Amino acid sequence: MYKIGNLKLKNQLILAPMAGVNCAAFRLLCKEYGAGLVSTQMFHCDLISTLYKEDKNKLETLLGVSKQEHPLSIQIVGSNPENIKKSTIILNKYADIIDFNLGCPDKNILANKAGAFFSKHPEQISKVIKPIIENSKKPVTVKIRLGWNKDNITIEKQCKILEDFGVDAITIHARTTKQKYQGTADWSYIKKIKEKFNTKIIGNGDIFKPGTAKSKLEQSKADFLMIGRGALGNPFIFERTNYLLKHNKNKPETTKKEKQEAFLKFAKLYKQHKEQFKLSEFRQHAMWFTKNIKNAKQTRNQIMNIEDFDEIVELVKNSY
Ligand SMILES: Cc1cc2nc3c(=O)[nH]c(=O)nc-3n(C[C@H](O)[C@H](O)[C@H](O)COP(=O)(O)O)c2cc1C
């Protein structure tokens, strides 16, 4: 049995938080295909606090939590301790895990002295973690990067502070802030941190295949794996990785029919969560689902130009 804090998880695989991607439908799909825990995208604590005060329904629409998707990790980002405290108290009601983002390299977030700002200023982490630890009734996880850049690696300092605060797990995206998504994730740091600290470690970065997942898990001894881009249009990565970890052999390649089924399931789920409906978001998922099909270029060009949900579904359905 796998656990983060007191929360039991059925396996070691976690869907990474991804802004603009992780709608409830996608989270439910990944859960159905074997993710042990799914994450929302990040939500800014200033926004959560404001919406809660002004219009609770709007907040619930923004969070878009579905009853069927638990266990769910909700990620927050911010720099204002009062709003972090308020958000934590609010999210105790919706989340099974509260995840704090100390790794976002987006320039607006950095300008707000939030996210990966703390990879450069780890000494300031305490002021944003304290309000979460003091107010969370749920396990707390924190997502970090290795440091600001290759000459300013702060991961040990960050982990020391987080461990002293007693966070339940630390997710390490094994890149620096300056790298954003460039280069490769350096899992040797995950291994080093795992050897040095007692806190549970969730390894993250560049897992696109079950075989990579298995070898990274074995080499780094991470407790959990987080998968982001590898799941785009490919929820099968969870079931195939679970299969490989359990049976020590590869599950047969996903068939066209299985891919078509998964897309249709996603479309159905997307329609069911219409309060979050955004055609552009659905279209982007349709693009990922059709990345490696026959006549991909032609189909994807067509998807880009269709303005009707059902037409996109019909096109993708018939293109496998
Ligand atoms: C489209 C997109 C949106 C993302 N949004 C978030 C986010 O909201 N919060 C976060 O902590 N990380 C975010 N990330 C980073 C991922 O969670 C993950 O750390 C990163 O993609 C590396 O993992 P991967 O190689 O498995 O994709 C995002 C990544 C992508 C591709």
XYZ file of N, CA and C in Angstrom, residues 19 32 70 72 96 107 114 117 120 122 137 174 195 220-221 239-240 242 257 300 302 305 311 319-320:
75
model
N -1.458 23.264 -16.334
C -2.394 24.356 -16.605
C -2.893 24.261 -18.043
N -9.066 6.579 -14.755
C -9.613 5.327 -15.286
C -8.514 4.448 -15.890
N -11.718 11.524 -6.874
C -10.847 11.433 -5.701
C -10.085 10.117 -5.713
N -7.731 13.394 -5.071
C -7.366 14.529 -5.915
C -6.395 15.454 -5.177
N -7.873 16.203 -1.474
C -7.358 15.117 -0.635
C -5.897 15.382 -0.296
N 6.866 33.924 -16.222
C 7.398 35.239 -15.826
C 6.428 36.036 -14.943
N 6.471 34.428 -6.615
C 5.858 33.142 -6.271
C 6.482 32.051 -7.138
N 10.342 31.455 -7.981
C 11.088 32.536 -7.322
C 11.848 31.950 -6.121
N 15.379 30.482 -6.157
C 16.490 31.429 -6.033
C 16.594 31.948 -4.599
N 15.528 30.332 -1.404
C 14.956 29.299 -0.529
C 14.771 29.776 0.909
N -5.742 20.443 6.790
C -6.216 19.218 7.452
C -5.884 18.027 6.561
N 13.141 17.618 -12.083
C 14.607 17.660 -12.050
C 15.222 18.554 -13.131
N 18.474 9.757 -0.936
C 19.436 9.155 0.001
C 19.601 9.997 1.266
N 16.514 5.862 -9.029
C 16.461 6.995 -8.089
C 15.918 6.578 -6.727
N 15.202 5.457 -6.693
C 14.516 4.987 -5.472
C 13.426 5.974 -5.017
N -1.614 2.811 -17.350
C -1.899 1.364 -17.246
C -0.711 0.537 -17.724
N 0.004 1.032 -18.733
C 1.130 0.259 -19.263
C 2.297 0.267 -18.269
N 1.944 0.671 -14.932
C 1.524 -0.194 -13.822
C 1.750 -1.659 -14.176
N -8.037 0.585 -31.907
C -9.387 0.547 -31.333
C -9.365 1.085 -29.888
N -5.143 16.720 -38.393
C -4.909 17.770 -37.399
C -5.174 19.159 -37.991
N -7.444 19.733 -40.141
C -8.914 19.839 -40.137
C -9.415 20.183 -38.734
N -9.493 23.690 -37.752
C -10.439 24.589 -38.420
C -11.904 24.281 -38.140
N -18.468 17.667 -34.414
C -17.737 17.449 -35.683
C -16.302 17.005 -35.421
N -10.819 8.657 -37.831
C -9.470 8.734 -38.394
C -8.512 7.688 -37.824
N -9.006 6.857 -36.916
C -8.111 5.801 -36.404
C -8.088 4.612 -37.349
